Coordinates of C-alpha atoms in Angstrom, one line a residue:
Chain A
X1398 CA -43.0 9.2 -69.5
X1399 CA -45.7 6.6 -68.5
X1400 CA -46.4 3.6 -70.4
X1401 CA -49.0 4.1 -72.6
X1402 CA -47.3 7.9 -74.1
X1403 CA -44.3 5.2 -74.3
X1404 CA -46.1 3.0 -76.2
X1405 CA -47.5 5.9 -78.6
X1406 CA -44.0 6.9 -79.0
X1407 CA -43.1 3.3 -80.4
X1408 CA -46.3 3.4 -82.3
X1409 CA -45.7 6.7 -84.1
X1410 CA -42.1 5.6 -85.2
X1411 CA -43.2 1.8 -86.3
X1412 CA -45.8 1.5 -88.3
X1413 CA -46.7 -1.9 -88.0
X1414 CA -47.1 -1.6 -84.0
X1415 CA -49.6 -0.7 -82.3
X1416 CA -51.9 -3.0 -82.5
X1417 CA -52.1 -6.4 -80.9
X1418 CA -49.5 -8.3 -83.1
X1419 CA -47.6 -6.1 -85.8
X1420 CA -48.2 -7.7 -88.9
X1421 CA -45.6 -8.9 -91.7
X1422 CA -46.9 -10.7 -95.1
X1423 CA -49.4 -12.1 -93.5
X1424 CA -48.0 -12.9 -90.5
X1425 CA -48.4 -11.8 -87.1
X1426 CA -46.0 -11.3 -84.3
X1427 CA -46.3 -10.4 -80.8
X1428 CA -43.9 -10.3 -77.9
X1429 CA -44.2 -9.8 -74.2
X1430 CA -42.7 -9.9 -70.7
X1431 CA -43.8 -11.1 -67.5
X1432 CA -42.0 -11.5 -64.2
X1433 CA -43.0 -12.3 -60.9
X1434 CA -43.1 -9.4 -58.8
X1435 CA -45.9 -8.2 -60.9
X1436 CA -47.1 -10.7 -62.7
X1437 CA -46.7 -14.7 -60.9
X1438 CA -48.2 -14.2 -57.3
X1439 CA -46.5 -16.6 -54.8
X1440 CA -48.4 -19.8 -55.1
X1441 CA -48.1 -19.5 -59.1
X1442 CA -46.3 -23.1 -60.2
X1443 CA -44.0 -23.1 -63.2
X1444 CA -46.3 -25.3 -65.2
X1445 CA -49.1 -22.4 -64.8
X1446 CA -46.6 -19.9 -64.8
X1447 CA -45.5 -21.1 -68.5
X1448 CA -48.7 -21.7 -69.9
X1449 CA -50.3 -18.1 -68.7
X1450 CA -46.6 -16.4 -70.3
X1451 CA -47.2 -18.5 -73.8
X1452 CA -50.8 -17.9 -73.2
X1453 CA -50.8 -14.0 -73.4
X1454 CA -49.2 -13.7 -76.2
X1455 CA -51.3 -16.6 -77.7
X1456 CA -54.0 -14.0 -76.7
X1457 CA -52.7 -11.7 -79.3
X1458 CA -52.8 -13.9 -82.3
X1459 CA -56.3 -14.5 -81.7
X1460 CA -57.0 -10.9 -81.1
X1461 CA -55.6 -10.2 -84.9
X1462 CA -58.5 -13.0 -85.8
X1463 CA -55.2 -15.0 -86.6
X1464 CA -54.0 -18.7 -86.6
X1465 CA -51.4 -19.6 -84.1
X1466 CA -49.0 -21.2 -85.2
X1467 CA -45.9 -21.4 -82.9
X1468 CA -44.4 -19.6 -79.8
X1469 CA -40.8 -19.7 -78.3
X1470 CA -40.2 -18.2 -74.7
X1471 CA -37.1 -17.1 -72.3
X1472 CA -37.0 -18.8 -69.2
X1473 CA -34.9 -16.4 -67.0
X1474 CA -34.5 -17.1 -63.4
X1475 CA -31.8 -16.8 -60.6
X1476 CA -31.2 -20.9 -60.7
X1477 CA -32.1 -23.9 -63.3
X1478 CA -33.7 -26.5 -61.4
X1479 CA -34.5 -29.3 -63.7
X1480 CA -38.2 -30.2 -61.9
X1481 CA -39.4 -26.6 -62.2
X1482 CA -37.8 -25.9 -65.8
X1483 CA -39.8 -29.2 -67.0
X1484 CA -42.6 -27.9 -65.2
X1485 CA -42.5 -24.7 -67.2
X1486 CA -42.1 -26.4 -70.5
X1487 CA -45.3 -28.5 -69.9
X1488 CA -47.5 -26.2 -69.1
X1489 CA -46.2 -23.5 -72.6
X1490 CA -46.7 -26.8 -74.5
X1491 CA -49.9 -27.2 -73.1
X1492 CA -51.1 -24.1 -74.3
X1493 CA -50.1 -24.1 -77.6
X1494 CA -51.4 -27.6 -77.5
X1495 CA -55.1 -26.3 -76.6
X1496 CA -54.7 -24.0 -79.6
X1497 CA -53.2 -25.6 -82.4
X1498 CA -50.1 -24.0 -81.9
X1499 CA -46.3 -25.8 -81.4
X1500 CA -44.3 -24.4 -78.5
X1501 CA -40.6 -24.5 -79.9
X1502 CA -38.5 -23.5 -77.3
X1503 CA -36.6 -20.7 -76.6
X1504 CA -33.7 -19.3 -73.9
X1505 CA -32.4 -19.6 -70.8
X1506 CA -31.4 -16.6 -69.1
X1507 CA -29.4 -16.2 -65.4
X1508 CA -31.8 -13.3 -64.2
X1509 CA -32.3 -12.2 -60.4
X1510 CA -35.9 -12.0 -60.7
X1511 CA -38.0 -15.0 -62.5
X1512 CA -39.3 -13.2 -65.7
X1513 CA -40.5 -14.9 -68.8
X1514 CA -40.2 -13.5 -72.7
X1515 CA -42.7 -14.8 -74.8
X1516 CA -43.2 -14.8 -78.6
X1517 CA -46.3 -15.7 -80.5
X1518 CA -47.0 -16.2 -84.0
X1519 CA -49.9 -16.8 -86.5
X1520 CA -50.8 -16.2 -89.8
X1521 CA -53.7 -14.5 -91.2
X1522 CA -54.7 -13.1 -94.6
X1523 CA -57.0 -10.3 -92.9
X1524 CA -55.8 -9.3 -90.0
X1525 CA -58.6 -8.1 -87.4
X1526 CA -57.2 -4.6 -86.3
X1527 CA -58.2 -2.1 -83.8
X1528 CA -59.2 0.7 -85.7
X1529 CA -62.2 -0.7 -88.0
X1530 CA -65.2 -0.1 -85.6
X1531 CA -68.1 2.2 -86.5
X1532 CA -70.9 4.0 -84.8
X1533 CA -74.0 1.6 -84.5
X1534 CA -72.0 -1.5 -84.6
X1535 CA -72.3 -3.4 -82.0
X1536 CA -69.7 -3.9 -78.8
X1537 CA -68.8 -7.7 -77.8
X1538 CA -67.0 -9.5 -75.1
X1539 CA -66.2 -13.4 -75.3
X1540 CA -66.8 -15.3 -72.1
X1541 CA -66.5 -13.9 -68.9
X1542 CA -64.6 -10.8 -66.8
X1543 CA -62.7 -11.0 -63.8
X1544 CA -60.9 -14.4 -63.5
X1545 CA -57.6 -13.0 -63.1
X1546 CA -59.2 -10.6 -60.2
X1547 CA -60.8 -13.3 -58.2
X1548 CA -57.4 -15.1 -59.0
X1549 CA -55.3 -13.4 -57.2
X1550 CA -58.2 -13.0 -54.2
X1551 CA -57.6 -16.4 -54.1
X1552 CA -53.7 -16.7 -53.9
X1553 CA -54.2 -14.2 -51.3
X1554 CA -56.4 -16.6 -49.2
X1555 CA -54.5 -19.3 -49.6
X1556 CA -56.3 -21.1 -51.9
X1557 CA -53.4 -22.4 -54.0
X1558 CA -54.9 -24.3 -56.7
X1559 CA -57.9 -22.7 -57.2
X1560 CA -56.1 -19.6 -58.0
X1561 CA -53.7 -21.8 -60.5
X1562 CA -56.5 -23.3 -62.2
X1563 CA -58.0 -19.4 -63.3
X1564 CA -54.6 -18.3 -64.2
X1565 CA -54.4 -20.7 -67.0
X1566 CA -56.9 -19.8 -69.5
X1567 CA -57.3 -20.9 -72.6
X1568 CA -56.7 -18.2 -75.3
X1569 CA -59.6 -17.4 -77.6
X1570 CA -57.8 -18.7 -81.0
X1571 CA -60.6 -20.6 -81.9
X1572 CA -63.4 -17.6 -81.1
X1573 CA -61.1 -15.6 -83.1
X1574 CA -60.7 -17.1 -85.9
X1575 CA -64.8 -17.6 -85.9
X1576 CA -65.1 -13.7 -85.4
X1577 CA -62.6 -12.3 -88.1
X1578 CA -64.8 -13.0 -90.9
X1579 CA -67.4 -10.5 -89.3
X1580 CA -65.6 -8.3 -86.5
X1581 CA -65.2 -4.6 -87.9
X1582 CA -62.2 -3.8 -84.9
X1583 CA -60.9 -6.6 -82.5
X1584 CA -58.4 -6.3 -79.6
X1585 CA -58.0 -8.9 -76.1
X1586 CA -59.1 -7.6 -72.9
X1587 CA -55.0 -8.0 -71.5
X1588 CA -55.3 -4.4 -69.8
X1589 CA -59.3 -4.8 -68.3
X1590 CA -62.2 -4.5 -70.4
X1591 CA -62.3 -0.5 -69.4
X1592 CA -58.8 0.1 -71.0
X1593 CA -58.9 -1.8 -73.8
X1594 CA -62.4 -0.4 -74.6
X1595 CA -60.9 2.9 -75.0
X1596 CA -57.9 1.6 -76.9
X1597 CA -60.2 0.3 -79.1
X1598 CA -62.5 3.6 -79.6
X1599 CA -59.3 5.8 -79.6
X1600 CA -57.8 3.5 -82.6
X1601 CA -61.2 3.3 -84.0
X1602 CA -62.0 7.4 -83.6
X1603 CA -65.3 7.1 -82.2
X1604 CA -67.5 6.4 -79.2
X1605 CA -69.2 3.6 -77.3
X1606 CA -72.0 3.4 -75.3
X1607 CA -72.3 0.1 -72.6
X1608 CA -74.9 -1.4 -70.8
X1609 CA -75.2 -3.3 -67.8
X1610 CA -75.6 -6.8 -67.2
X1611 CA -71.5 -7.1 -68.4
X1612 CA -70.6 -10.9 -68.1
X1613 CA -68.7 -11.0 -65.2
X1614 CA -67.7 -14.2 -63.4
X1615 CA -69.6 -16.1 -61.2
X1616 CA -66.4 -16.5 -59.1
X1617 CA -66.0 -12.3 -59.2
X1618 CA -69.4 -12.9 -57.0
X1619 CA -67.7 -15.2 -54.4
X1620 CA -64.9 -13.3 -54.0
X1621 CA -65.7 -9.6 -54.4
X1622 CA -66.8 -7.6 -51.1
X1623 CA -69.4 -5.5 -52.2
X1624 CA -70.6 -4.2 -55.8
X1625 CA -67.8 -1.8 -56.1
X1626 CA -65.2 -4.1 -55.8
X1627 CA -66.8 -6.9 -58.0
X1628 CA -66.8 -4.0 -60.4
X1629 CA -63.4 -2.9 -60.0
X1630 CA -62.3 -7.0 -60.5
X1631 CA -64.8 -7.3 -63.4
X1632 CA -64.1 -4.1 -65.6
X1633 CA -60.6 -2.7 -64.6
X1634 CA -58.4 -5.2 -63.3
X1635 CA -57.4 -6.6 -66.3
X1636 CA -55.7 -9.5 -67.6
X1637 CA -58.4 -12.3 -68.6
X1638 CA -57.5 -12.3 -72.0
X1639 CA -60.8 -12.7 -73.5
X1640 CA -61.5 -11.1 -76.6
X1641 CA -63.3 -7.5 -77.4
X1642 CA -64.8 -6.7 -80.4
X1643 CA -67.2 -4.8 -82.8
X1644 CA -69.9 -6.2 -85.2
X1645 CA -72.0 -4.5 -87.9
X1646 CA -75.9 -5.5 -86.3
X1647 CA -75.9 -7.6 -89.6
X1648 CA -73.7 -9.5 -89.3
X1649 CA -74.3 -10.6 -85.3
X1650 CA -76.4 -13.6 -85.7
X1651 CA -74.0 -15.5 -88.1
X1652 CA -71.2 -13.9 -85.1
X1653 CA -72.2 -15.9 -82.3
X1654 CA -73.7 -18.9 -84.4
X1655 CA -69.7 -19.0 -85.2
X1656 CA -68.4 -18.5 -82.1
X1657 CA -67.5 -21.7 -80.2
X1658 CA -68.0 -20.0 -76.7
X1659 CA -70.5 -17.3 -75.5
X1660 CA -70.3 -13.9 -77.2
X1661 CA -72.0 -11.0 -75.1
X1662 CA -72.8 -8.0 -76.7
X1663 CA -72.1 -5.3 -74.2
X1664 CA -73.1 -2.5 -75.8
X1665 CA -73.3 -0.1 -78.9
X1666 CA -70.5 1.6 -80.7
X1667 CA -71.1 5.4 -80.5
X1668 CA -69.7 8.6 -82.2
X1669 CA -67.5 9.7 -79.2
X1670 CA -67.3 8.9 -75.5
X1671 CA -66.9 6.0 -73.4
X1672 CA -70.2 5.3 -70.9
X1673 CA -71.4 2.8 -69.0
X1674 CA -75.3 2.8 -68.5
X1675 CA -74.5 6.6 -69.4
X1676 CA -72.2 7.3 -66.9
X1677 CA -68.9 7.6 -68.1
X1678 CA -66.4 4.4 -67.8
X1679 CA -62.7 5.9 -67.0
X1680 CA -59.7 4.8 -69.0
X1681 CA -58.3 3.1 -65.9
X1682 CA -57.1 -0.6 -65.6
X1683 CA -54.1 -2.5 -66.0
X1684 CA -50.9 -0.9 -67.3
X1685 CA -48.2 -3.8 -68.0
Chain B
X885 CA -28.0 -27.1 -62.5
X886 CA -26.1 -25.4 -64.8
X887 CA -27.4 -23.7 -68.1
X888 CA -25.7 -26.0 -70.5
X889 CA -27.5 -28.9 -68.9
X890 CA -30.9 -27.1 -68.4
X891 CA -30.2 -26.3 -72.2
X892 CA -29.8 -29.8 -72.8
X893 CA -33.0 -30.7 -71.2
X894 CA -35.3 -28.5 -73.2
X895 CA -33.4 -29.9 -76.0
X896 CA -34.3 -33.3 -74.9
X897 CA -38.3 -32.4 -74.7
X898 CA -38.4 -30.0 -77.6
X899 CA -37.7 -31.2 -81.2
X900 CA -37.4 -28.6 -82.7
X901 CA -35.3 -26.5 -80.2
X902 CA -31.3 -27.2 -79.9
X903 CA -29.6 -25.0 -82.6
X904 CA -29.9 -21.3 -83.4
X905 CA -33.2 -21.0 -84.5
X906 CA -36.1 -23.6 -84.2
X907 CA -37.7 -24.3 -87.7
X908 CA -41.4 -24.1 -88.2
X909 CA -43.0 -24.8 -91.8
X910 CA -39.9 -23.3 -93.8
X911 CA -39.7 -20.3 -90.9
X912 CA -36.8 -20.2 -88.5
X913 CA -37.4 -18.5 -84.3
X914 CA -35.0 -17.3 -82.0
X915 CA -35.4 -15.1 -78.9
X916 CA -32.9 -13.7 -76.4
X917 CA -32.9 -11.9 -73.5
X918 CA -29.9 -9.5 -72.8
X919 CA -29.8 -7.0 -69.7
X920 CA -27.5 -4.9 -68.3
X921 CA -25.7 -6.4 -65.6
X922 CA -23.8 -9.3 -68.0
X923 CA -24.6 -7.4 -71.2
X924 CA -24.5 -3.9 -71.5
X925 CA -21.4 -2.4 -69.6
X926 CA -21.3 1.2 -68.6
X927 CA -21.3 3.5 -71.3
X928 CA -23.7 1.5 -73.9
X929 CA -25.6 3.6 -75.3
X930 CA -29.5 3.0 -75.8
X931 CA -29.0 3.0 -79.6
X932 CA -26.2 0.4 -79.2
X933 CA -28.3 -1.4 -77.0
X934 CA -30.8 -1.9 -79.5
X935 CA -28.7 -2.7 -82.1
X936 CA -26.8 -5.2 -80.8
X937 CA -29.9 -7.1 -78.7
X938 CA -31.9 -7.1 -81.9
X939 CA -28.5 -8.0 -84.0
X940 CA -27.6 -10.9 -81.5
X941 CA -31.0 -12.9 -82.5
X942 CA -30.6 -11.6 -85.9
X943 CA -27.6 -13.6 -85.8
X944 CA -29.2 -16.8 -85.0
X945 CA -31.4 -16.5 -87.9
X946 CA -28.0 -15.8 -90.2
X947 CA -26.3 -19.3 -88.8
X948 CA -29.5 -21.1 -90.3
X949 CA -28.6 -19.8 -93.5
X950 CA -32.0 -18.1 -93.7
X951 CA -33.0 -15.1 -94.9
X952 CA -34.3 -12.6 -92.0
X953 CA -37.3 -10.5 -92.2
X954 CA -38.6 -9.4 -89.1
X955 CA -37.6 -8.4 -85.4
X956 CA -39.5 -8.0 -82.1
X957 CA -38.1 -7.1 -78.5
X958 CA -39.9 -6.2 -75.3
X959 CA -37.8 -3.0 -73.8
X960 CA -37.9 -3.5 -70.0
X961 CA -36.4 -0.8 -68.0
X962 CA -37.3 1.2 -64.5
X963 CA -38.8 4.5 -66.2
X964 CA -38.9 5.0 -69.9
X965 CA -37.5 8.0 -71.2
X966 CA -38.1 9.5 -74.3
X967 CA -35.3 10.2 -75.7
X968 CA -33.6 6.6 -75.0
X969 CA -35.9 4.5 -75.7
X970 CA -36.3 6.0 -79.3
X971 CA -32.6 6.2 -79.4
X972 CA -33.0 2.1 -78.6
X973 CA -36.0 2.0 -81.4
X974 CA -33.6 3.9 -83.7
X975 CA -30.6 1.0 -83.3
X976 CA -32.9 -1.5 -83.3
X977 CA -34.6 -0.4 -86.6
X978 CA -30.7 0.1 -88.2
X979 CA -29.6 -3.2 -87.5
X980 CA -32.8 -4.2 -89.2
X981 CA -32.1 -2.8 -92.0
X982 CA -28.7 -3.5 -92.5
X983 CA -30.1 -6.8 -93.0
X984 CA -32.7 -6.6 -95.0
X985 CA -35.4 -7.1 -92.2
X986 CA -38.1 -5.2 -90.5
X987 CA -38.2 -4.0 -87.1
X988 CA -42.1 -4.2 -86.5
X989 CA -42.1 -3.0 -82.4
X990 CA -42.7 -4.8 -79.7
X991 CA -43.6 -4.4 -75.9
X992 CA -42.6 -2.0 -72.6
X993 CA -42.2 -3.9 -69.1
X994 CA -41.6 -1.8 -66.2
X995 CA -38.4 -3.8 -64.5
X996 CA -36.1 -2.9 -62.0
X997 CA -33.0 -3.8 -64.4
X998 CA -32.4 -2.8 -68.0
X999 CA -33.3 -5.9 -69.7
X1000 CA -34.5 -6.6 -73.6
X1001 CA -35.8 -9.5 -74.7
X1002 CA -35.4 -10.2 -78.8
X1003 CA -37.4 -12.2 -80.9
X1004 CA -36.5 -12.6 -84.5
X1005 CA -37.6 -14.4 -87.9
X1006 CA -36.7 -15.9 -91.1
X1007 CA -37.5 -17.6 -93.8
X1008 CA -35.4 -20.8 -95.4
X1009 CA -36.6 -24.0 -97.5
X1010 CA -33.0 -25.5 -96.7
X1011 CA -32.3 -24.2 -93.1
X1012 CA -28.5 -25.3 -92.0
X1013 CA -28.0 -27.4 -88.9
X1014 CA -25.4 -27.9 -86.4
X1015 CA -25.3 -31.1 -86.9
X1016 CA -24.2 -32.6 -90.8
X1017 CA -20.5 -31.9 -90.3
X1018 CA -18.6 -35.0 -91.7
X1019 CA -14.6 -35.5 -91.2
X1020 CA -12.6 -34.4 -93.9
X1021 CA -15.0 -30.7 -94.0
X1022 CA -13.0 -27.6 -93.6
X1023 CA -13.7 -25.4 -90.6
X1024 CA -14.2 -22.1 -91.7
X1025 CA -15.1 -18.8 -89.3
X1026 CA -16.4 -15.8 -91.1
X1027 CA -14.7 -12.8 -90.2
X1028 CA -12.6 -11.6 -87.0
X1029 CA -12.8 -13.3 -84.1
X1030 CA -12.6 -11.0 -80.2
X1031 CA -14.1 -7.4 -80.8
X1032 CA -16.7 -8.0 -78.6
X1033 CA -13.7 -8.6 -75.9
X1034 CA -11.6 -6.0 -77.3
X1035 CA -14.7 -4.1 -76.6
X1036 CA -15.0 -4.8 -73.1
X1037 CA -11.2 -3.7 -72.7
X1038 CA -11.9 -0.7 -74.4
X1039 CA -15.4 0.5 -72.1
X1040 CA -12.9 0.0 -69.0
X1041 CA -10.4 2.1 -69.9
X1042 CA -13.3 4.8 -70.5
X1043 CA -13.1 4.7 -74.5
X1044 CA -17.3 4.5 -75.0
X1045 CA -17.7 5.6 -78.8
X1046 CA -14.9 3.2 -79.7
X1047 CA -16.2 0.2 -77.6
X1048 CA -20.0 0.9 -78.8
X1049 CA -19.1 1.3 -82.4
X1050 CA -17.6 -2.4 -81.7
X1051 CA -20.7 -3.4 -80.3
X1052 CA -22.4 -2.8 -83.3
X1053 CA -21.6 -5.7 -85.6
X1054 CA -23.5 -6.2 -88.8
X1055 CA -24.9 -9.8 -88.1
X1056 CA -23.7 -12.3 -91.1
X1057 CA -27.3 -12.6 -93.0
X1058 CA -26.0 -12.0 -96.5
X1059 CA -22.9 -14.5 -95.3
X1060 CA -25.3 -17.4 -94.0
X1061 CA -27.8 -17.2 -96.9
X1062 CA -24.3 -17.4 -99.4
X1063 CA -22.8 -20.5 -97.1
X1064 CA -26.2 -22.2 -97.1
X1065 CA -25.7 -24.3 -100.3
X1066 CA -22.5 -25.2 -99.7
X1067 CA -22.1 -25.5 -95.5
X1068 CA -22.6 -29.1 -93.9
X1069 CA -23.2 -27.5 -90.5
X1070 CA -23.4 -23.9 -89.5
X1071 CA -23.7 -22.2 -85.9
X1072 CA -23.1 -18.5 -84.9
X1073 CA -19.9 -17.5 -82.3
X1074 CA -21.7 -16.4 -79.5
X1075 CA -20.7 -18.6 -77.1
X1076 CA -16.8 -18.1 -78.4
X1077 CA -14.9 -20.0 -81.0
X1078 CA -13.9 -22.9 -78.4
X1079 CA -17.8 -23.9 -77.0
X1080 CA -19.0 -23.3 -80.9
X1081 CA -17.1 -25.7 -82.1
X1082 CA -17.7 -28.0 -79.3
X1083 CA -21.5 -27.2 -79.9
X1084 CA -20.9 -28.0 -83.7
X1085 CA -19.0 -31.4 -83.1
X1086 CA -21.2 -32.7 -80.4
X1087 CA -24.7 -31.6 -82.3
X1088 CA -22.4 -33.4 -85.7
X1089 CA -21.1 -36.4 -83.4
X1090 CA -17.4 -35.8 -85.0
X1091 CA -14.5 -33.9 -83.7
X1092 CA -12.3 -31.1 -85.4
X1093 CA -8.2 -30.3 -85.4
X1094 CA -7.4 -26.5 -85.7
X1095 CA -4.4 -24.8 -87.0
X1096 CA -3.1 -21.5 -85.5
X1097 CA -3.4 -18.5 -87.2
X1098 CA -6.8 -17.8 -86.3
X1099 CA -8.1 -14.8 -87.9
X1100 CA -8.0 -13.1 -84.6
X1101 CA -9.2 -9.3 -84.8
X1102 CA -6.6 -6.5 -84.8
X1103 CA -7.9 -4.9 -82.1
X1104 CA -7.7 -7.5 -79.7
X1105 CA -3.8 -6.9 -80.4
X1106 CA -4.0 -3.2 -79.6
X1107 CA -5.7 -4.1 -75.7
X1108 CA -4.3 -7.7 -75.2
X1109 CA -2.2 -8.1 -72.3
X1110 CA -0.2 -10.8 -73.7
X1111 CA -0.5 -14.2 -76.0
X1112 CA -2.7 -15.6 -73.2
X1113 CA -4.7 -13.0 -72.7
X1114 CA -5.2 -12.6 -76.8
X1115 CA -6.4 -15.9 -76.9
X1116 CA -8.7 -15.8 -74.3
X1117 CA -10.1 -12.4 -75.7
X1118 CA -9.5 -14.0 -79.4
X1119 CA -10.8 -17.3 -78.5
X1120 CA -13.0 -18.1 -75.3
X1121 CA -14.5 -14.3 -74.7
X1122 CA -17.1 -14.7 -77.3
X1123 CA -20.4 -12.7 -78.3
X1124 CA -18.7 -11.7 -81.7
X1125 CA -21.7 -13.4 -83.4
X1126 CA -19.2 -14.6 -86.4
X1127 CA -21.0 -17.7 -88.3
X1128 CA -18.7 -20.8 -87.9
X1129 CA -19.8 -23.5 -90.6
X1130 CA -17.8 -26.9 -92.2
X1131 CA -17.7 -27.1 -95.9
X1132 CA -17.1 -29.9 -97.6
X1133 CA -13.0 -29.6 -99.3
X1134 CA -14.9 -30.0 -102.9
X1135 CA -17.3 -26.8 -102.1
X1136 CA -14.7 -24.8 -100.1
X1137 CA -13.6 -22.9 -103.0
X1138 CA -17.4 -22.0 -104.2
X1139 CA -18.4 -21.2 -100.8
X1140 CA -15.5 -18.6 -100.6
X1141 CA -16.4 -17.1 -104.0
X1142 CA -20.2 -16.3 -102.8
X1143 CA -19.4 -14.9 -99.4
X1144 CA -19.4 -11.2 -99.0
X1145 CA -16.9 -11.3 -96.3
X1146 CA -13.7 -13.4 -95.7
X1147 CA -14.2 -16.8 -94.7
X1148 CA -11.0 -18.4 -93.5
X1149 CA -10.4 -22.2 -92.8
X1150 CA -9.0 -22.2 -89.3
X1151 CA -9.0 -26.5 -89.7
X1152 CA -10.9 -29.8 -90.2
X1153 CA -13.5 -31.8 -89.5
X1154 CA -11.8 -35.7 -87.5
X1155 CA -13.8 -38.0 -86.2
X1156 CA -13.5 -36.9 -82.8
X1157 CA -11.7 -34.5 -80.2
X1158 CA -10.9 -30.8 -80.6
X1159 CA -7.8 -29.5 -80.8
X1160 CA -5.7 -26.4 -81.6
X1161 CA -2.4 -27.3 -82.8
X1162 CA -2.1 -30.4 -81.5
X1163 CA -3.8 -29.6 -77.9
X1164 CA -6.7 -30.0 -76.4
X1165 CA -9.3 -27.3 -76.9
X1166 CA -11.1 -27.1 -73.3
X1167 CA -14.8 -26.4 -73.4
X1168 CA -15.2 -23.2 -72.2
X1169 CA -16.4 -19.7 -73.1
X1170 CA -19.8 -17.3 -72.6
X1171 CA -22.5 -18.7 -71.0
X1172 CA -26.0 -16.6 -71.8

């Protein structure tokens, strides 16, 4: 069983999953794991390393249109050395810092790999969900796609802190909590903005229909090889953690008037079908 | 460094981190990560494993004296099955419920060991602390004291349903929210009755004298080797996740009356030391 029919499983049996946060009287809750085969190239530091864990899951709450309020993480590693521990707890506070958010701690785990838990939490009396889009609204994306891609091009060059400064974004609370009062369907772009597109239409039982320019990076462009492969860091490789989102045409305007960082419209929502300048866009990207 | 000094250290940077749960605007947080090597011997089952990962940060939410009401844990494993992972959703969901909380989901991770990581929440105006014991308090333990060792005896000698069906305890929610008026200080047992205590009189800055019997469980006496090894089982072994509080002599009577389970005094709150009958009380037991 791969990982998204797992996931389905989980979100058939529990009804509040499935979404980016489950959601409990008005509260939202989301948890996730990150370790660093897959997740912390070499080169990632423990400050960066804690602030991108805290971060993701930060990238949740905003997703749900949500204030954050606090996070807690596990720290599991083979050894506790004081300098990196300290590091890690900087850089999770940090984060919640740049969000509003107090980072409260957590656990230690003895662990062979270095893998981080992290808990997020925020509050909300209308949640933002998944499934609310409708045909002719229109598609959105905040900022820009394809930091993590040209991130990890430049851990594989060598470029050390470069690569550190993309991996710690900051999560799109704020732009969140601007968008809830007017998104119809909402979700972060943690699995590439192909993926989570189709999460979005499949929740949301209908279509969309994008169009080029996307906003893709300027640093995609320095690092990418040719078109295809600044395409396959832009739209499929996943975890930049900005937001994706659907707006009635009427309400667009007061949108990005309210949005304290560019909001893109990318395209229009559809009845069925996932294209891209009318080709179709493949549910492909990231799988955690 | 070892993890009670790392533990220390995130204590030292983090206010609000240091007992069970860190308290946030009346709501109390706890996560854990548990995995298979140190936590879930041969023979656990997948529901089991749920239960008792979910139930162990349940727990922590019990020792605040808050009422719990809702869980999260990220299910890492190397493939997901079907039919264990919603055998893990299923014990995860019933240990939930057995405490009046919600199991809302939570996140896959693709890992090379078995490993969950558990998030969970309460809600208190008056959480209980580890640290307002005053001398003179009685020392009271809810409960029995070693099934989680007896456990472990009982998974070696190839007895699964009974060593699973003794890592299912009911974590003491309806306990902690009926000790919460009348408790000084309050922590959970996971660490063993020995560290607790020591956790309790350090975070309290007092000491404590016990008296023998301690309400050791019966079936420690069916596995123990002998007296020493039914102590160690009984009281170094830990991970019974029994609450261990100090009541003040005038409330000791009250606080018995309201709590749904026995609550024995096993001694007293000094000004410093700890002691069982008379001699020193090493501090030593699980470390997570």
């Amino acid at each position: 069983m791969d990982e998204q029919t797992a996931l389905g499983l989980i979100g058939d049996r529990l009804p509040a999953a499935g979404d980016d946060c489950a959601v409990v009287d008005g509260q939202v809750i989301t948890t996730d794991m990150l370790h660093e085969r897959t997740d912390f190239p070499e080169g990632t530091t423990r400050y960066t390393a804690g602030w991108r864990a805290v971060g993701a899951s930060l990238s949740d709450v905003a997703a749900m249109g949500a204030e954050a309020t606090a996070a807690v993480a596990v720290y599991a590693a083979p050894a506790f050395d004081a300098t990196e521990l300290a590091a890690f707890l900087d850089g999770a506070t940090a984060v919640c810092d740049a969000v509003g958010a107090e980072y409260v701690g957590g656990d230690l785990d003895g662990h062979d790999e270095f893998t981080v838990a992290t808990t997020a939490l925020g509050e909300t009396d209308a949640p933002v969900r998944r499934s609310g889009a409708d045909p002719g609204d229109a598609l959105c994306v905040t900022g820009t796609l394809g930091r993590t891609g040209a991130a990890m091009r430049l851990f594989e060059r060598g470029d050390v802190d470069g690569a550190n400064e993309l991996f710690r974004f900051t999560p799109r609370v704020a732009a969140g909590r601007a968008l809830a009062p007017h998104a119809s369907a909402m979700l972060d772009s943690s699995d590439g903005l192909a993926r989570s597109v189709h999460q979005l239409v499949e929740a949301s039982d209908c279509g969309t229909a994008l169009t080029e320019p996307l906003p893709i990076d300027e640093r995609v462009d320095e690092v990418a090889t040719d078109e295809t492969d600044r395409r396959e860091l832009g739209v499929f490789f996943g975890e930049d953690f900005e937001l994706v989102c659907t707006v009635p045409e009427t309400e667009l305007a007061a949108a990005r008037a309210a949005t304290p960082c560019p909001l893109h419209r990318v395209g229009t929502v559809t009845e069925s079908g996932v294209t891209l300048d009318g080709t179709v866009l493949p549910d492909r990207g990231y799988s955690h």
